[in-house]
CSV table of C-alpha atoms and ligand atoms in Angstrom, one decimal:
chain,number,residue,atom,x,y,z
A,1244,UNK,CA,0.0,0.0,0.0
A,1245,UNK,CA,1.2,3.5,-0.8
A,1246,UNK,CA,0.5,6.4,1.4
A,1247,UNK,CA,-1.8,9.0,0.1
A,1248,UNK,CA,-0.1,12.4,0.1
A,1249,UNK,CA,-2.0,15.5,1.2
A,1250,UNK,CA,-2.5,17.0,-2.2
A,1251,UNK,CA,-4.2,13.8,-3.5
A,1252,UNK,CA,-6.6,13.8,-0.5
A,1253,UNK,CA,-9.7,14.9,-2.3
A,1254,UNK,CA,-9.8,12.1,-4.8
A,1255,UNK,CA,-7.4,10.0,-2.7
A,1256,UNK,CA,-10.3,9.3,-0.4
A,1257,UNK,CA,-12.1,7.7,-3.3
A,1258,UNK,CA,-9.5,5.0,-3.8
A,1259,UNK,CA,-11.2,2.5,-1.5
A,1260,UNK,CA,-14.6,2.7,-3.3
A,1261,UNK,CA,-12.8,2.7,-6.7
A,1262,UNK,CA,-11.0,-0.5,-5.7
A,1263,UNK,CA,-14.2,-2.2,-4.5
A,1264,UNK,CA,-16.1,-1.1,-7.7
A,1265,UNK,CA,-13.4,-2.3,-10.2
A,1266,UNK,CA,-12.8,-5.6,-8.4
A,1267,UNK,CA,-16.5,-6.5,-8.3
A,1268,UNK,CA,-17.9,-9.0,-10.9
A,1269,UNK,CA,-20.4,-7.3,-13.2
A,1270,UNK,CA,-20.4,-8.1,-16.9
A,1271,UNK,CA,-23.3,-6.9,-19.0
A,1272,UNK,CA,-26.6,-8.4,-17.8
A,1273,UNK,CA,-25.0,-9.5,-14.5
A,1274,UNK,CA,-24.7,-6.1,-12.8
A,1275,UNK,CA,-26.4,-7.1,-9.5
A,1276,UNK,CA,-23.3,-7.0,-7.3
A,1277,UNK,CA,-22.2,-3.6,-8.6
A,1278,UNK,CA,-25.7,-2.3,-8.1
A,1279,UNK,CA,-25.8,-3.6,-4.4
A,1280,UNK,CA,-22.4,-1.9,-3.7
A,1281,UNK,CA,-23.5,1.4,-5.2
A,1282,UNK,CA,-26.9,1.3,-3.4
A,1283,UNK,CA,-25.1,0.8,-0.1
A,1284,UNK,CA,-22.8,3.7,-0.8
A,1285,UNK,CA,-25.4,6.3,-1.7
A,1286,UNK,CA,-28.2,5.2,0.7
A,1287,UNK,CA,-29.1,8.3,2.8
A,1288,UNK,CA,-27.4,10.7,0.4
A,1289,UNK,CA,-30.4,10.9,-2.1
A,1290,UNK,CA,-34.1,11.3,-1.6
A,1291,UNK,CA,-35.3,8.2,-3.4
A,1292,UNK,CA,-33.7,5.0,-4.9
A,1293,UNK,CA,-35.4,2.5,-7.2
A,1294,UNK,CA,-34.4,-0.2,-9.6
A,1295,UNK,CA,-36.2,-0.3,-13.0
A,1296,UNK,CA,-37.3,-3.4,-14.9
A,1297,UNK,CA,-34.0,-3.8,-16.7
A,1298,UNK,CA,-31.9,-3.3,-13.6
A,1299,UNK,CA,-30.9,0.3,-13.8
A,1300,UNK,CA,-30.4,1.9,-10.4
A,1301,UNK,CA,-32.1,5.3,-10.4
A,1302,UNK,CA,-31.4,7.7,-7.5
A,1303,UNK,CA,-33.3,11.0,-7.2
A,1304,UNK,CA,-32.0,14.1,-5.6
A,1305,UNK,CA,-35.0,16.4,-5.4
A,1306,UNK,CA,-34.5,20.1,-6.2
A,1307,UNK,CA,-36.5,23.3,-6.4
A,1308,UNK,CA,-37.5,23.0,-10.0
A,1309,UNK,CA,-39.3,26.1,-11.4
A,1310,UNK,CA,-36.7,28.3,-9.9
A,1311,UNK,CA,-34.3,28.1,-12.8
A,1312,UNK,CA,-33.9,24.4,-12.4
A,1313,UNK,CA,-34.1,21.6,-14.9
A,1314,UNK,CA,-34.6,17.8,-14.8
A,1315,UNK,CA,-31.1,16.4,-15.2
A,1316,UNK,CA,-30.2,12.8,-15.9
A,1317,UNK,CA,-26.6,11.8,-15.1
A,1318,UNK,CA,-25.7,8.3,-16.3
A,1319,UNK,CA,-22.7,6.0,-15.6
A,1320,UNK,CA,-22.8,2.3,-16.7
A,1321,UNK,CA,-22.3,-0.5,-14.2
A,1322,UNK,CA,-21.5,-3.3,-16.6
A,1323,UNK,CA,-18.1,-4.4,-17.9
A,1324,UNK,CA,-17.0,-6.4,-20.9
A,1325,UNK,CA,-16.7,-10.2,-20.6
A,1326,UNK,CA,-16.8,-13.6,-22.3
A,1327,UNK,CA,-19.8,-16.0,-22.5
A,1328,UNK,CA,-19.6,-19.8,-22.7
A,1329,UNK,CA,-21.0,-21.2,-25.9
A,1330,UNK,CA,-19.8,-24.8,-26.0
A,1331,UNK,CA,-18.1,-27.3,-23.7
A,1332,UNK,CA,-16.0,-30.0,-25.4
A,1333,UNK,CA,-15.4,-33.6,-24.3
A,1334,UNK,CA,-12.0,-32.7,-22.8
A,1335,UNK,CA,-13.6,-30.0,-20.6
A,1336,UNK,CA,-12.4,-26.9,-22.6
A,1337,UNK,CA,-14.9,-24.0,-22.9
A,1338,UNK,CA,-15.5,-22.3,-26.2
A,1339,UNK,CA,-16.7,-18.7,-25.8
A,1340,UNK,CA,-18.0,-15.6,-27.4
A,1341,UNK,CA,-17.6,-11.9,-26.5
A,1342,UNK,CA,-19.8,-9.8,-24.3
A,1343,UNK,CA,-19.0,-6.3,-25.6
A,1344,UNK,CA,-15.8,-5.2,-27.2
A,1345,UNK,CA,-13.2,-7.9,-26.5
A,1346,UNK,CA,-10.0,-8.4,-28.6
A,1347,UNK,CA,-8.5,-11.8,-28.6
A,1348,UNK,CA,-5.1,-10.2,-28.1
A,1349,UNK,CA,-6.1,-8.8,-24.7
A,1350,UNK,CA,-7.0,-12.3,-23.5
A,1351,UNK,CA,-3.8,-14.2,-24.0
A,1352,UNK,CA,-2.2,-14.8,-20.6
A,1353,UNK,CA,-5.2,-13.4,-18.7
A,1354,UNK,CA,-7.5,-15.0,-16.2
A,1355,UNK,CA,-11.3,-14.7,-16.0
A,1356,UNK,CA,-13.7,-15.4,-13.2
A,1357,UNK,CA,-17.3,-16.6,-13.4
A,1358,UNK,CA,-20.1,-15.5,-11.0
A,1359,UNK,CA,-19.6,-18.7,-8.8
A,1360,UNK,CA,-15.9,-18.0,-8.4
A,1361,UNK,CA,-14.6,-20.5,-11.0
A,1362,UNK,CA,-11.4,-19.1,-12.5
A,1363,UNK,CA,-10.0,-20.0,-15.9
A,1364,UNK,CA,-7.3,-18.9,-18.3
A,1365,UNK,CA,-7.1,-18.9,-22.1
A,1366,UNK,CA,-5.5,-21.2,-24.6
A,1367,UNK,CA,-5.4,-21.2,-28.4
A,1368,UNK,CA,-5.3,-23.6,-31.3
A,1369,UNK,CA,-2.0,-23.7,-33.3
A,1370,UNK,CA,-1.7,-20.7,-35.6
A,1371,UNK,CA,0.4,-20.1,-38.7
A,1372,UNK,CA,0.3,-16.4,-38.0
A,1373,UNK,CA,-0.6,-14.4,-34.9
A,1374,UNK,CA,-2.7,-12.3,-37.1
A,1375,UNK,CA,-5.1,-15.3,-37.4
A,1376,UNK,CA,-5.9,-15.1,-33.7
A,1377,UNK,CA,-9.7,-14.9,-33.4
A,1378,UNK,CA,-11.9,-15.7,-30.5
A,1379,UNK,CA,-13.1,-18.9,-32.2
A,1380,UNK,CA,-9.5,-20.2,-32.2
A,1381,UNK,CA,-9.4,-19.8,-28.5
A,1382,UNK,CA,-10.8,-21.6,-25.4
A,1383,UNK,CA,-11.0,-21.2,-21.7
A,1384,UNK,CA,-9.3,-23.7,-19.5
A,1385,UNK,CA,-10.7,-24.1,-16.0
A,1386,UNK,CA,-8.6,-27.2,-15.3
A,1387,UNK,CA,-11.4,-29.6,-15.7
A,1388,UNK,CA,-10.5,-33.2,-16.6
A,1389,UNK,CA,-13.5,-33.8,-18.9
A,1390,UNK,CA,-16.9,-32.4,-20.0
A,1391,UNK,CA,-18.7,-33.7,-16.9
A,1392,UNK,CA,-16.3,-32.0,-14.5
A,1393,UNK,CA,-16.4,-28.7,-16.5
A,1394,UNK,CA,-20.2,-28.8,-16.6
A,1395,UNK,CA,-20.4,-29.3,-12.8
A,1396,UNK,CA,-18.8,-25.8,-12.5
A,1397,UNK,CA,-19.7,-23.9,-15.6
A,1398,UNK,CA,-22.9,-24.0,-17.8
A,1399,UNK,CA,-23.6,-22.8,-21.3
A,1400,UNK,CA,-24.4,-19.1,-21.2
A,1401,UNK,CA,-22.3,-18.4,-18.0
A,1402,UNK,CA,-20.4,-15.2,-18.3
A,1403,UNK,CA,-16.9,-14.4,-17.0
A,1404,UNK,CA,-15.1,-11.1,-16.6
A,1405,UNK,CA,-11.4,-10.3,-16.1
A,1406,UNK,CA,-10.0,-11.5,-12.7
A,1407,UNK,CA,-7.7,-8.7,-11.6
A,1408,UNK,CA,-6.9,-6.6,-8.6
A,1409,UNK,CA,-6.5,-2.8,-8.8
A,1410,UNK,CA,-3.0,-1.5,-8.6
A,1411,UNK,CA,-2.3,2.0,-7.1
A,1412,UNK,CA,0.8,3.5,-8.7
A,1413,UNK,CA,0.5,6.8,-6.9
A,1414,UNK,CA,-1.3,9.4,-8.9
A,1415,UNK,CA,-2.6,6.8,-11.3
A,1416,UNK,CA,-4.6,3.6,-10.9
A,1417,UNK,CA,-4.5,0.5,-13.1
A,1418,UNK,CA,-7.5,-1.9,-13.1
A,1419,UNK,CA,-10.0,-3.9,-15.1
A,1420,UNK,CA,-13.4,-2.3,-15.7
A,1421,UNK,CA,-12.3,1.3,-15.1
A,1422,UNK,CA,-14.7,1.4,-18.0
A,1423,UNK,CA,-17.0,2.4,-16.4
A,1424,UNK,CA,-16.7,1.8,-12.7
A,1425,UNK,CA,-14.5,5.0,-12.5
A,1426,UNK,CA,-17.6,6.8,-13.9
A,1427,UNK,CA,-19.7,5.1,-11.3
A,1428,UNK,CA,-17.2,6.2,-8.6
A,1429,UNK,CA,-17.3,9.8,-9.9
A,1430,UNK,CA,-21.1,9.9,-9.8
A,1431,UNK,CA,-21.2,8.2,-6.3
A,1432,UNK,CA,-18.6,10.8,-5.0
A,1433,UNK,CA,-20.6,13.7,-6.6
A,1434,UNK,CA,-23.7,12.4,-4.8
A,1435,UNK,CA,-21.9,12.4,-1.5
A,1436,UNK,CA,-20.4,15.8,-2.0
A,1437,UNK,CA,-23.8,17.3,-2.8
A,1438,UNK,CA,-25.6,15.7,0.1
A,1439,UNK,CA,-27.4,18.4,2.0
A,1440,UNK,CA,-26.7,21.0,-0.7
A,1441,UNK,CA,-30.0,22.3,-2.2
A,1442,UNK,CA,-29.9,21.9,-6.0
A,1443,UNK,CA,-32.1,24.0,-8.2
A,1444,UNK,CA,-32.3,21.0,-10.5
A,1445,UNK,CA,-34.1,17.7,-10.0
A,1446,UNK,CA,-31.3,15.3,-10.5
A,1447,UNK,CA,-31.6,11.7,-11.5
A,1448,UNK,CA,-28.4,9.8,-10.9
A,1449,UNK,CA,-28.7,6.6,-13.0
A,1450,UNK,CA,-26.4,3.6,-12.9
A,1451,UNK,CA,-27.2,1.8,-16.1
A,1452,UNK,CA,-27.0,-1.8,-17.3
A,1453,UNK,CA,-25.9,-3.2,-20.6
A,1454,UNK,CA,-24.0,-0.3,-22.0
A,1455,UNK,CA,-21.2,-2.5,-23.5
A,1456,UNK,CA,-23.6,-4.5,-25.6
A,1457,UNK,CA,-25.5,-1.5,-27.1
A,1458,UNK,CA,-26.3,1.3,-24.7
A,1459,UNK,CA,-29.4,-0.6,-23.7
A,1460,UNK,CA,-30.2,0.3,-20.1
A,1461,UNK,CA,-29.7,4.0,-20.6
A,1462,UNK,CA,-32.4,3.9,-23.3
A,1463,UNK,CA,-35.2,2.7,-21.0
A,1464,UNK,CA,-34.0,4.8,-18.0
A,1465,UNK,CA,-34.0,7.9,-20.1
A,1466,UNK,CA,-37.5,7.1,-21.4
A,1467,UNK,CA,-38.8,6.6,-17.9
A,1468,UNK,CA,-37.1,9.6,-16.3
A,1469,UNK,CA,-37.9,11.9,-19.4
A,1470,UNK,CA,-35.2,14.5,-18.4
A,1471,UNK,CA,-34.6,17.9,-20.0
A,1472,UNK,CA,-30.8,17.2,-20.2
A,1473,UNK,CA,-28.8,14.0,-20.2
A,1474,UNK,CA,-25.1,13.7,-19.3
A,1475,UNK,CA,-23.2,10.4,-19.5
A,1476,UNK,CA,-20.1,9.9,-17.4
A,1477,UNK,CA,-17.7,7.4,-19.1
A,1478,UNK,CA,-14.1,6.8,-20.0
A,1479,UNK,CA,-12.5,8.0,-23.2
A,1480,UNK,CA,-9.2,6.9,-24.8
A,1481,UNK,CA,-6.1,9.1,-25.1
A,1482,UNK,CA,-3.6,10.0,-27.8
A,1483,UNK,CA,-0.6,10.4,-25.5
A,1484,UNK,CA,1.1,7.0,-25.8
A,1485,UNK,CA,3.9,6.2,-28.3
A,1486,UNK,CA,2.5,6.3,-31.9
A,1487,UNK,CA,-1.1,6.4,-30.6
A,1488,UNK,CA,-3.8,7.3,-33.1
A,1489,UNK,CA,-3.8,11.1,-33.3
A,1490,UNK,CA,-6.1,12.4,-30.6
A,1491,UNK,CA,-5.7,15.5,-28.4
A,1492,UNK,CA,-6.9,13.9,-25.1
A,1493,UNK,CA,-4.1,13.3,-22.5
A,1494,UNK,CA,-4.0,11.5,-19.2
A,1495,UNK,CA,-3.6,14.0,-16.4
A,1496,UNK,CA,-4.8,17.1,-18.3
A,1497,UNK,CA,-8.3,17.1,-16.7
A,1498,UNK,CA,-11.6,15.5,-17.5
A,1499,UNK,CA,-12.7,15.7,-21.1
A,1500,UNK,CA,-15.9,17.3,-22.4
A,1501,UNK,CA,-17.1,15.3,-25.4
A,1502,UNK,CA,-17.7,17.0,-28.7
A,1503,UNK,CA,-18.4,13.9,-30.7
A,1504,UNK,CA,-18.1,10.1,-30.9
A,1505,UNK,CA,-19.7,7.5,-33.1
A,1506,UNK,CA,-22.9,7.4,-31.0
A,1507,UNK,CA,-23.5,11.1,-30.4
A,1508,UNK,CA,-22.7,14.7,-31.4
A,1509,UNK,CA,-22.9,16.4,-28.1
A,1510,UNK,CA,-25.7,19.0,-28.0
A,1511,UNK,CA,-23.9,22.3,-28.3
A,1512,UNK,CA,-25.7,23.9,-25.4
A,1513,UNK,CA,-25.0,20.9,-23.1
A,1514,UNK,CA,-21.3,20.9,-24.2
A,1515,UNK,CA,-21.2,24.7,-23.6
A,1516,UNK,CA,-22.8,24.5,-20.2
A,1517,UNK,CA,-20.1,22.0,-19.2
A,1518,UNK,CA,-17.4,24.2,-20.5
A,1519,UNK,CA,-18.9,27.2,-18.6
A,1520,UNK,CA,-19.1,25.2,-15.4
A,1521,UNK,CA,-15.5,24.1,-15.7
A,1522,UNK,CA,-14.3,27.6,-16.5
A,1523,UNK,CA,-16.1,29.3,-13.8
A,1524,UNK,CA,-15.0,26.7,-11.2
A,1525,UNK,CA,-11.4,26.8,-12.5
A,1526,UNK,CA,-11.3,23.1,-13.4
A,1527,UNK,CA,-8.9,22.3,-16.2
A,1528,UNK,CA,-10.7,20.4,-19.0
A,1529,UNK,CA,-10.0,19.0,-22.5
A,1530,UNK,CA,-12.2,18.7,-25.5
A,1531,UNK,CA,-12.7,15.3,-26.9
A,1532,UNK,CA,-13.5,13.8,-30.3
A,1533,UNK,CA,-13.5,10.0,-30.2
A,1534,UNK,CA,-13.2,8.3,-33.6
A,1535,UNK,CA,-14.5,5.0,-32.4
A,1536,UNK,CA,-16.9,3.9,-29.7
A,1537,UNK,CA,-19.9,5.4,-28.0
A,1538,UNK,CA,-21.5,6.0,-24.6
A,1539,UNK,CA,-24.9,6.0,-23.0
A,1540,UNK,CA,-25.5,9.5,-24.3
A,1541,UNK,CA,-25.8,7.8,-27.7
A,1542,UNK,CA,-29.2,6.3,-26.7
A,1543,UNK,CA,-30.3,9.0,-24.2
A,1544,UNK,CA,-30.3,11.8,-26.9
A,1545,UNK,CA,-32.5,9.9,-29.3
A,1546,UNK,CA,-35.1,8.9,-26.6
A,1547,UNK,CA,-38.7,10.2,-27.0
A,1548,UNK,CA,-38.6,13.4,-28.9
A,1549,UNK,CA,-34.9,14.0,-28.4
A,1550,UNK,CA,-33.1,14.8,-25.2
A,1551,UNK,CA,-30.1,17.3,-25.4
A,1552,UNK,CA,-27.2,15.3,-24.2
A,1553,UNK,CA,-23.5,15.5,-23.5
A,1554,UNK,CA,-20.7,13.4,-22.0
A,1555,UNK,CA,-18.2,14.0,-19.2
A,1556,UNK,CA,-15.3,11.7,-20.0
A,1557,UNK,CA,-12.5,10.4,-17.8
A,1558,UNK,CA,-9.4,9.9,-19.9
A,1559,UNK,CA,-8.2,6.3,-19.7
A,1560,UNK,CA,-5.3,4.4,-21.4
A,1561,UNK,CA,-5.7,0.8,-22.6
A,1562,UNK,CA,-9.5,0.8,-22.6
A,1563,UNK,CA,-11.1,-2.7,-22.8
A,1564,UNK,CA,-8.0,-4.4,-21.5
A,1565,UNK,CA,-7.6,-5.8,-17.9
A,1566,UNK,CA,-5.2,-2.9,-17.2
A,1567,UNK,CA,-7.1,0.4,-17.9
A,1568,UNK,CA,-5.2,3.3,-16.5
A,1569,UNK,CA,-6.7,6.6,-15.1
A,1570,UNK,CA,-5.2,9.6,-13.4
A,1571,UNK,CA,-6.6,10.7,-10.0
A,1572,UNK,CA,-6.3,14.4,-10.9
A,1573,UNK,CA,-8.6,13.8,-13.8
A,1574,UNK,CA,-11.0,11.8,-11.5
A,1575,UNK,CA,-11.1,14.6,-9.0
A,1576,UNK,CA,-11.6,17.2,-11.8
A,1577,UNK,CA,-14.6,15.1,-13.1
A,1578,UNK,CA,-16.2,15.0,-9.6
A,1579,UNK,CA,-15.8,18.7,-9.1
A,1580,UNK,CA,-17.2,19.4,-12.6
A,1581,UNK,CA,-20.2,17.2,-11.9
A,1582,UNK,CA,-20.9,18.9,-8.5
A,1583,UNK,CA,-20.7,22.3,-10.2
A,1584,UNK,CA,-23.2,21.2,-12.9
A,1585,UNK,CA,-25.6,19.8,-10.3
A,1586,UNK,CA,-25.5,23.1,-8.4
A,1587,UNK,CA,-26.1,25.4,-11.4
A,1588,UNK,CA,-29.6,26.5,-12.4
A,1589,UNK,CA,-29.8,24.7,-15.8
A,1590,UNK,CA,-33.2,25.6,-17.0
A,1591,UNK,CA,-31.9,28.4,-19.3
A,1592,UNK,CA,-29.1,26.2,-20.6
A,1593,UNK,CA,-31.0,24.1,-23.1
B,2140,ZN,ZN1,-17.9,2.6,-21.0
C-alpha cells in the first residue's frame, strides 16, 4: 500500500470505493453485485432510490424546479465487458464468445472469473500467423478433466469477466473495468459531496446496465425519467502514448468534455454549459473527439422526442483491457465538474 499524500486527498479518499467497484464482478446483464455496492454507498445521500425493470439503479435528488432548475439525468454504466460460454468440449475446454468489445489479443495470458468464483485462463489452437488469432480459435481452460467436470462448475451461457486486482501506482490507478466503474465512482462521489446541498435541479443519478452491448439500459432509463438534459459519465481513450492514433486527449490534463463520438454529437448547449461550469470553477478540461466507440449519451439523446445530451469523460489508457489506467487528478476534476453542474440552475441552458 502506498501512502496518500496531502495533495491527493480529495480524490485520494475515493480510492477505497474505486477498488471495490473495479474488483466487483459485473459483466453486461449481471450487474447485481455492482448495483448492491452502489446502493449501499449512496443510501441516505439521495431522496429516493429505485431499480427499474431492466436493472438500472435510479437515484433521485429532489430540487426546487421552477426556480431556474431543470430535470437532469446523469448516467454511468455499471456493466463491464466479458466472455460467455457457448460450448463445452469432451475434454472440458470451454469455447466462448464476447460480451461487448473484446479483442483476442487482450485475452492471451489473462484469467477470468465466473459468477460462482470459477477461475479460468485462455489457450489457443495452433496458428500459422498471430494475425489469425480470433476468439473462435481460443478456449477457456478451467482445469477440468472432462466435460462432466467442467459442466459441474460452468454452464452454457455463463459469463466471466477479467480477474484482476487494482494497482495503485500513486497518482494513477490500473485496473480492469475502469470502463465504467470509474464513472460510477465519480457519480457516487458527486452524490456524497452534494448531500445536504440544495440543488435548483431535479437530478436523477442513473447507474445503467448493458452499455457495453449496445447502450441498452440508458435507453429505458431515459424514457422513464424523461429528463430535460442528459449527461453520460464514461471513459475515453487518449492519444498520449507512443505512436497512438492522433487524438488530443491526454492522461492528467483534466476531465474531457465530449464534442463527438460514433454514437452522439454532443448537443452544443450541453457541451457549452459543461465548458462554462468548468471555466467558472477553475477546473482544467479537455475537448474530446473520439473516432470509435460510443456512450450512454448515444441512446439518451434519441429517446422520446430527443433529449439534449453531452458526455463528461474520464481519460483512460488501454480501454477494454484488464489494465485500464486513469489519473486521480482527472478523476477529482470530473467529480468537481459534476458537482458544479448539479449546483447550477440549468433551465436556461437548453
Ligand atoms: Zn464505458
